[in-house]
One Martini backbone bead per residue (centre of mass of N, CA, C, O) as a GRO file, in nm:
protein
  310
    1MET     BB    1  -4.424  -8.029  -5.966
    2CYS     BB    2  -4.416  -7.724  -5.792
    3PRO     BB    3  -4.319  -7.427  -5.754
    4TRP     BB    4  -4.225  -7.201  -5.530
    5PRO     BB    5  -4.347  -6.922  -5.429
    6ALA     BB    6  -4.294  -6.611  -5.424
    7GLY     BB    7  -4.249  -6.497  -5.084
    8VAL     BB    8  -4.246  -6.786  -4.976
    9PRO     BB    9  -4.155  -6.988  -4.750
   10GLU     BB   10  -3.949  -7.249  -4.757
   11GLN     BB   11  -3.968  -7.575  -4.741
   12ARG     BB   12  -3.859  -7.860  -4.561
   13TRP     BB   13  -3.729  -8.132  -4.449
   14SER     BB   14  -3.938  -8.307  -4.208
   15MET     BB   15  -3.994  -8.462  -3.872
   16GLN     BB   16  -4.266  -8.563  -3.650
   17VAL     BB   17  -4.203  -8.711  -3.327
   18PRO     BB   18  -4.230  -8.877  -3.059
   19SER     BB   19  -4.036  -9.014  -2.808
   20GLU     BB   20  -4.301  -9.167  -2.672
   21VAL     BB   21  -4.491  -9.479  -2.647
   22SER     BB   22  -4.758  -9.623  -2.454
   23ALA     BB   23  -4.853  -9.975  -2.391
   24GLU     BB   24  -5.035 -10.258  -2.353
   25ALA     BB   25  -5.047 -10.571  -2.363
   26GLY     BB   26  -5.287 -10.647  -2.631
   27ASP     BB   27  -5.293 -10.386  -2.745
   28ALA     BB   28  -5.291 -10.070  -2.902
   29ALA     BB   29  -5.083  -9.850  -3.114
   30MET     BB   30  -4.978  -9.514  -3.186
   31LEU     BB   31  -4.754  -9.381  -3.442
   32PRO     BB   32  -4.655  -9.077  -3.485
   33CYS     BB   33  -4.627  -8.903  -3.826
   34THR     BB   34  -4.488  -8.609  -3.962
   35PHE     BB   35  -4.439  -8.393  -4.262
   36THR     BB   36  -4.210  -8.213  -4.469
   37HIS     BB   37  -4.169  -8.041  -4.791
   38PRO     BB   38  -4.028  -7.860  -5.078
   39HIS     BB   39  -4.322  -7.881  -5.190
   40ARG     BB   40  -4.621  -7.750  -5.261
   41HIS     BB   41  -4.683  -7.998  -5.466
   42TYR     BB   42  -4.766  -8.360  -5.457
   43ASP     BB   43  -4.883  -8.634  -5.708
   44GLY     BB   44  -4.697  -8.859  -5.709
   45PRO     BB   45  -4.525  -9.113  -5.645
   46LEU     BB   46  -4.523  -9.315  -5.335
   47THR     BB   47  -4.350  -9.406  -5.020
   48ALA     BB   48  -4.414  -9.588  -4.718
   49ILE     BB   49  -4.206  -9.628  -4.414
   50TRP     BB   50  -4.124  -9.878  -4.156
   51ARG     BB   51  -3.894  -9.918  -3.891
   52ALA     BB   52  -3.680 -10.125  -3.690
   53GLY     BB   53  -3.421 -10.022  -3.443
   54GLU     BB   54  -3.306  -9.859  -3.715
   55PRO     BB   55  -3.197  -9.640  -3.932
   56TYR     BB   56  -3.198  -9.733  -4.284
   57ALA     BB   57  -3.133 -10.061  -4.177
   58GLY     BB   58  -3.376 -10.157  -4.067
   59PRO     BB   59  -3.639 -10.343  -4.050
   60GLN     BB   60  -3.929 -10.386  -4.209
   61VAL     BB   61  -4.288 -10.352  -4.108
   62PHE     BB   62  -4.371 -10.124  -4.331
   63ARG     BB   63  -4.540 -10.089  -4.666
   64CYS     BB   64  -4.638  -9.837  -4.906
   65THR     BB   65  -4.823  -9.741  -5.213
   66ALA     BB   66  -4.871  -9.458  -5.441
   67ALA     BB   67  -5.018  -9.342  -5.697
   68ARG     BB   68  -5.075  -9.121  -5.915
   69GLY     BB   69  -5.324  -8.926  -5.759
   70SER     BB   70  -5.345  -9.109  -5.510
   71GLU     BB   71  -5.486  -9.170  -5.176
   72LEU     BB   72  -5.390  -9.463  -5.193
   73CYS     BB   73  -5.208  -9.687  -4.981
   74GLN     BB   74  -5.066  -9.972  -5.074
   75THR     BB   75  -5.007 -10.262  -4.920
   76ALA     BB   76  -4.688 -10.455  -4.909
   77LEU     BB   77  -4.620 -10.442  -4.585
   78SER     BB   78  -4.710 -10.654  -4.285
   79LEU     BB   79  -4.615 -10.755  -3.998
   80GLN     BB   80  -4.826 -11.006  -3.912
   81GLY     BB   81  -5.074 -10.799  -3.970
   82ARG     BB   82  -5.023 -10.542  -3.737
   83PHE     BB   83  -4.980 -10.313  -3.957
   84ARG     BB   84  -5.129  -9.975  -3.993
   85LEU     BB   85  -5.234  -9.710  -4.176
   86LEU     BB   86  -5.371  -9.393  -4.069
   87GLY     BB   87  -5.253  -9.206  -4.253
   88ASN     BB   88  -5.192  -8.947  -4.516
   89PRO     BB   89  -4.942  -8.885  -4.728
   90ARG     BB   90  -5.081  -8.646  -4.886
   91HIS     BB   91  -5.103  -8.514  -4.572
   92ASN     BB   92  -4.835  -8.567  -4.411
   93ASP     BB   93  -4.914  -8.874  -4.299
   94LEU     BB   94  -4.759  -9.175  -4.114
   95SER     BB   95  -4.936  -9.304  -3.923
   96LEU     BB   96  -4.931  -9.587  -3.691
   97ARG     BB   97  -5.065  -9.918  -3.632
   98VAL     BB   98  -5.039 -10.141  -3.348
   99GLU     BB   99  -5.124 -10.476  -3.294
  100ARG     BB  100  -5.107 -10.694  -3.060
  101LEU     BB  101  -4.921 -10.653  -2.822
  102ALA     BB  102  -4.581 -10.713  -2.730
  103LEU     BB  103  -4.292 -10.712  -2.565
  104ALA     BB  104  -4.120 -10.741  -2.835
  105ASP     BB  105  -4.212 -10.446  -2.952
  106SER     BB  106  -4.010 -10.308  -2.815
  107GLY     BB  107  -3.890  -9.988  -2.934
  108ARG     BB  108  -3.772  -9.851  -3.231
  109TYR     BB  109  -3.921  -9.620  -3.474
  110PHE     BB  110  -3.917  -9.550  -3.841
  111CYS     BB  111  -3.995  -9.304  -4.065
  112ARG     BB  112  -4.073  -9.296  -4.432
  113VAL     BB  113  -4.033  -9.101  -4.739
  114GLU     BB  114  -4.097  -9.145  -5.100
  115PHE     BB  115  -4.022  -8.985  -5.398
  116ALA     BB  116  -4.033  -8.975  -5.719
  117GLY     BB  117  -3.703  -8.947  -5.853
  118ASP     BB  118  -3.526  -8.783  -5.678
  119ALA     BB  119  -3.297  -8.873  -5.433
  120HIS     BB  120  -3.389  -8.619  -5.240
  121ASP     BB  121  -3.700  -8.737  -5.232
  122ARG     BB  122  -3.626  -8.820  -4.913
  123TYR     BB  123  -3.725  -8.928  -4.574
  124GLU     BB  124  -3.593  -8.980  -4.229
  125SER     BB  125  -3.601  -9.057  -3.923
  126ARG     BB  126  -3.348  -9.057  -3.673
  127HIS     BB  127  -3.482  -9.115  -3.374
  128GLY     BB  128  -3.764  -9.166  -3.339
  129VAL     BB  129  -3.994  -9.394  -3.176
  130ARG     BB  130  -4.075  -9.510  -2.862
  131LEU     BB  131  -4.184  -9.834  -2.773
  132ARG     BB  132  -4.377  -9.910  -2.473
  133VAL     BB  133  -4.435 -10.219  -2.328
  134THR     BB  134  -4.668 -10.323  -2.095
  135ALA     BB  135  -4.674 -10.559  -1.800
  136ALA     BB  136  -4.776 -10.789  -1.617
  137PRO     BB  137  -4.692 -11.043  -1.448
  138ARG     BB  138  -4.536 -11.361  -1.571
  139ILE     BB  139  -4.502 -11.696  -1.526
  140VAL     BB  140  -4.301 -11.922  -1.737
  141ASN     BB  141  -4.117 -12.064  -1.501
  142ILE     BB  142  -4.095 -12.365  -1.291
  143SER     BB  143  -3.820 -12.531  -1.110
  144VAL     BB  144  -3.651 -12.844  -1.020
  145LEU     BB  145  -3.309 -12.917  -0.936
  146PRO     BB  146  -3.024 -13.061  -0.908
  147GLY     BB  147  -2.783 -13.055  -0.663
  148PRO     BB  148  -2.558 -13.052  -0.441
  149ALA     BB  149  -2.547 -13.298  -0.212
  150HIS     BB  150  -2.846 -13.406  -0.265
  151ALA     BB  151  -2.986 -13.159  -0.366
  152PHE     BB  152  -3.200 -12.870  -0.429
  153ARG     BB  153  -3.317 -12.640  -0.684
  154ALA     BB  154  -3.469 -12.328  -0.771
  155LEU     BB  155  -3.661 -12.195  -1.054
  156CYS     BB  156  -3.758 -11.856  -1.173
  157THR     BB  157  -3.958 -11.720  -1.447
  158ALA     BB  158  -4.021 -11.384  -1.551
  159GLU     BB  159  -4.252 -11.138  -1.693
  160GLY     BB  160  -4.224 -10.777  -1.758
  161GLU     BB  161  -4.352 -10.421  -1.750
  162PRO     BB  162  -4.179 -10.385  -1.543
  163PRO     BB  163  -3.950 -10.558  -1.410
  164PRO     BB  164  -3.978 -10.798  -1.194
  165ALA     BB  165  -3.991 -10.899  -0.865
  166LEU     BB  166  -3.837 -11.167  -0.688
  167SER     BB  167  -3.970 -11.429  -0.468
  168TRP     BB  168  -3.941 -11.650  -0.189
  169SER     BB  169  -4.139 -11.918  -0.034
  170GLY     BB  170  -4.105 -12.132   0.265
  171PRO     BB  171  -3.946 -12.350   0.421
  172ALA     BB  172  -3.742 -12.164   0.634
  173LEU     BB  173  -3.815 -11.860   0.491
  174GLY     BB  174  -4.078 -11.756   0.543
  175ASN     BB  175  -4.273 -11.531   0.378
  176SER     BB  176  -3.996 -11.398   0.259
  177SER     BB  177  -3.736 -11.431  -0.008
  178ALA     BB  178  -3.465 -11.338  -0.142
  179ALA     BB  179  -3.312 -11.389  -0.454
  180GLU     BB  180  -3.117 -11.485  -0.707
  181GLN     BB  181  -3.102 -11.229  -0.954
  182SER     BB  182  -3.160 -11.219  -1.313
  183GLN     BB  183  -3.123 -11.096  -1.629
  184GLY     BB  184  -3.259 -11.124  -1.938
  185HIS     BB  185  -3.458 -11.012  -2.215
  186GLY     BB  186  -3.527 -10.735  -2.042
  187TYR     BB  187  -3.834 -10.874  -1.951
  188GLN     BB  188  -3.661 -11.096  -1.801
  189VAL     BB  189  -3.651 -11.298  -1.498
  190THR     BB  190  -3.432 -11.474  -1.258
  191ALA     BB  191  -3.472 -11.702  -0.978
  192GLU     BB  192  -3.273 -11.850  -0.713
  193LEU     BB  193  -3.289 -12.143  -0.504
  194PRO     BB  194  -3.022 -12.311  -0.393
  195ALA     BB  195  -3.173 -12.458  -0.124
  196LEU     BB  196  -3.372 -12.743  -0.040
  197THR     BB  197  -3.416 -12.849   0.298
  198ARG     BB  198  -3.733 -12.887   0.275
  199ASP     BB  199  -4.030 -12.998   0.281
  200GLY     BB  200  -4.279 -12.858   0.051
  201ARG     BB  201  -4.383 -12.530  -0.017
  202TYR     BB  202  -4.286 -12.336  -0.307
  203THR     BB  203  -4.291 -11.978  -0.370
  204CYS     BB  204  -4.334 -11.762  -0.648
  205THR     BB  205  -4.293 -11.401  -0.670
  206ALA     BB  206  -4.432 -11.151  -0.890
  207ALA     BB  207  -4.359 -10.785  -0.910
  208ASN     BB  208  -4.529 -10.483  -1.005
  209SER     BB  209  -4.709 -10.192  -1.081
  210LEU     BB  210  -4.941 -10.397  -1.229
  211GLY     BB  211  -4.866 -10.656  -1.044
  212ARG     BB  212  -4.915 -11.017  -0.974
  213ALA     BB  213  -4.749 -11.342  -0.931
  214GLU     BB  214  -4.794 -11.706  -0.889
  215ALA     BB  215  -4.589 -12.000  -0.800
  216SER     BB  216  -4.578 -12.362  -0.736
  217VAL     BB  217  -4.400 -12.609  -0.538
  218TYR     BB  218  -4.362 -12.948  -0.438
  219LEU     BB  219  -4.160 -13.112  -0.185
  220PHE     BB  220  -4.113 -13.475  -0.184
  221ARG     BB  221  -3.984 -13.749   0.007
  222PHE     BB  222  -3.966 -14.093  -0.082
  223ARG     BB  223  -3.882 -14.350   0.147
  224GLY     BB  224  -3.758 -14.662   0.126
  225ALA     BB  225  -3.639 -14.942   0.111
  226PRO     BB  226  -3.398 -15.123   0.028
  227GLY     BB  227  -3.399 -15.062  -0.334
  228ALA     BB  228  -3.545 -14.798  -0.308
  229SER     BB  229  -3.621 -14.506  -0.418
  230THR     BB  230  -3.564 -14.161  -0.386
  231LEU     BB  231  -3.820 -13.916  -0.414
  232ALA     BB  232  -3.892 -13.612  -0.580
  233LEU     BB  233  -4.204 -13.445  -0.547
  234LEU     BB  234  -4.363 -13.239  -0.792
  235LEU     BB  235  -4.617 -12.999  -0.713
  236GLY     BB  236  -4.909 -12.873  -0.721
  237ALA     BB  237  -5.228 -12.752  -0.631
  238LEU     BB  238  -5.413 -13.034  -0.534
  239GLY     BB  239  -5.449 -13.117  -0.253
  240LEU     BB  240  -5.512 -13.352  -0.014
  241LYS     BB  241  -5.633 -13.586  -0.183
  242ALA     BB  242  -5.407 -13.605  -0.392
  243LEU     BB  243  -5.179 -13.660  -0.192
  244LEU     BB  244  -5.292 -13.925  -0.080
  245LEU     BB  245  -5.306 -14.077  -0.347
  246LEU     BB  246  -5.002 -14.059  -0.410
  247GLY     BB  247  -4.915 -14.210  -0.155
  248VAL     BB  248  -5.050 -14.479  -0.225
  249LEU     BB  249  -4.914 -14.524  -0.496
  250GLY     BB  250  -4.624 -14.522  -0.382
  251ALA     BB  251  -4.660 -14.767  -0.191
  252ARG     BB  252  -4.739 -14.973  -0.410
  253ALA     BB  253  -4.486 -14.946  -0.580
  254THR     BB  254  -4.287 -15.034  -0.358
  255ARG     BB  255  -4.408 -15.316  -0.304
  256LYS     BB  256  -4.376 -15.430  -0.589
  257ARG     BB  257  -4.071 -15.393  -0.602
  258LEU     BB  258  -4.002 -15.576  -0.363
  259ASP     BB  259  -4.135 -15.836  -0.468
  260HIS     BB  260  -3.955 -15.850  -0.717
  261LEU     BB  261  -3.682 -15.871  -0.565
  262VAL     BB  262  -3.744 -16.127  -0.404
  263THR     BB  263  -3.794 -16.314  -0.649
  264GLN     BB  264  -3.498 -16.254  -0.767
  265ASP     BB  265  -3.286 -16.259  -0.536
  266THR     BB  266  -3.176 -15.975  -0.477
  267PRO     BB  267  -2.974 -15.755  -0.364
  268PRO     BB  268  -2.965 -15.480  -0.206
  269ARG     BB  269  -2.955 -15.144  -0.267
  270SER     BB  270  -2.842 -14.845  -0.245
  271GLN     BB  271  -2.933 -14.546  -0.152
  272ALA     BB  272  -3.102 -14.284  -0.342
  273GLN     BB  273  -3.112 -13.947  -0.476
  274GLU     BB  274  -3.385 -13.804  -0.665
  275SER     BB  275  -3.525 -13.649  -0.948
  276ASN     BB  276  -3.857 -13.615  -1.124
  277TYR     BB  277  -3.770 -13.437  -1.337
  278GLU     BB  278  -3.644 -13.371  -1.640
  279ASN     BB  279  -3.339 -13.491  -1.531
  280LEU     BB  280  -3.375 -13.778  -1.398
  281ASN     BB  281  -3.211 -13.981  -1.579
  282GLN     BB  282  -2.928 -13.857  -1.504
  283MET     BB  283  -2.955 -13.954  -1.183
  284SER     BB  284  -2.991 -14.244  -1.250
  285PRO     BB  285  -2.913 -14.543  -1.172
  286PRO     BB  286  -2.840 -14.837  -1.271
  287GLY     BB  287  -3.155 -15.019  -1.310
  288HIS     BB  288  -3.340 -14.770  -1.281
  289GLN     BB  289  -3.694 -14.719  -1.321
  290LEU     BB  290  -3.849 -14.425  -1.362
  291PRO     BB  291  -4.096 -14.216  -1.369
  292ARG     BB  292  -4.277 -14.036  -1.565
  293VAL     BB  293  -4.320 -13.681  -1.649
  294TYR     BB  294  -4.600 -13.455  -1.630
  295CYS     BB  295  -4.687 -13.117  -1.716
  296GLU     BB  296  -4.927 -12.884  -1.590
  297GLU     BB  297  -5.191 -12.626  -1.586
  298LEU     BB  298  -5.393 -12.459  -1.391
  299LEU     BB  299  -5.670 -12.301  -1.410
  300GLY     BB  300  -5.610 -11.979  -1.269
  301HIS     BB  301  -5.311 -12.077  -1.242
  302HIS     BB  302  -4.939 -12.115  -1.173
  303HIS     BB  303  -4.953 -12.441  -1.118
  304PRO     BB  304  -4.776 -12.708  -1.139
  305VAL     BB  305  -4.857 -13.042  -1.247
  306VAL     BB  306  -4.796 -13.374  -1.137
  307HIS     BB  307  -4.781 -13.674  -1.318
  308ARG     BB  308  -4.776 -14.018  -1.244
  309GLU     BB  309  -4.623 -14.289  -1.430
  310LYS     BB  310  -4.519 -14.606  -1.532
   0.00000   0.00000   0.00000
């Protein structure tokens, strides 16, 4: 370290960072950070650090060290391999690049530099820079669950930044209906449709300033003769042919079940209403074996598709 020349204003520790940086999910962002220090020239060992969440105590997401006289800051830590130093600490620049942004990356980041030697030869930004990751809406889950009085309710969860507004449309709801909406993990929201009173297609729409997304479920109740279960069939956008095929399969299954009951000469059981979604087995009365359900997503759509198998 060299002493500061007489007559020249002495520099002090300081850091310059912007208040906010915005970027879209999937892209990369640069977090600028430059600093000054009280030495006219420093070529000793140094360490550059970036933290997330809070200054001084937040978890480190990046750290590199430079040997005496070296311009290269050797990376010692890069969380998930997505953080890379763009600046040169020897030139008072700690700017960082964050790649493959996700909504979870949103938050405050703090830069820090440490010179070897005196404990006072280190400095960290106090307010940091806020990284705001934006994203068009994406529906992450849509489901139908049993409700009170043998009814069903629908849930839709979407994520995005700004947080999307959710609405439902379907039978007896008109073109659009606002639902009971609650905030999730900051960038996730959930909307509930309390009661599905009619069979048909129910569509959840998520929208923000960057776009919109839709996902749908179909609710159909197949009612058989006494002894046969009443099933709520949840479908994605399969089209008319698939619906007809499922109807035929449902009729055959009901007939086989009735033939089996006649052969066993067992008295008919009272009719029950159940959902064949995830918690179907919890609603099933003893002695009824209902079909297992597997859900998948059609490419290019957000519509869950239900396949039924014995």
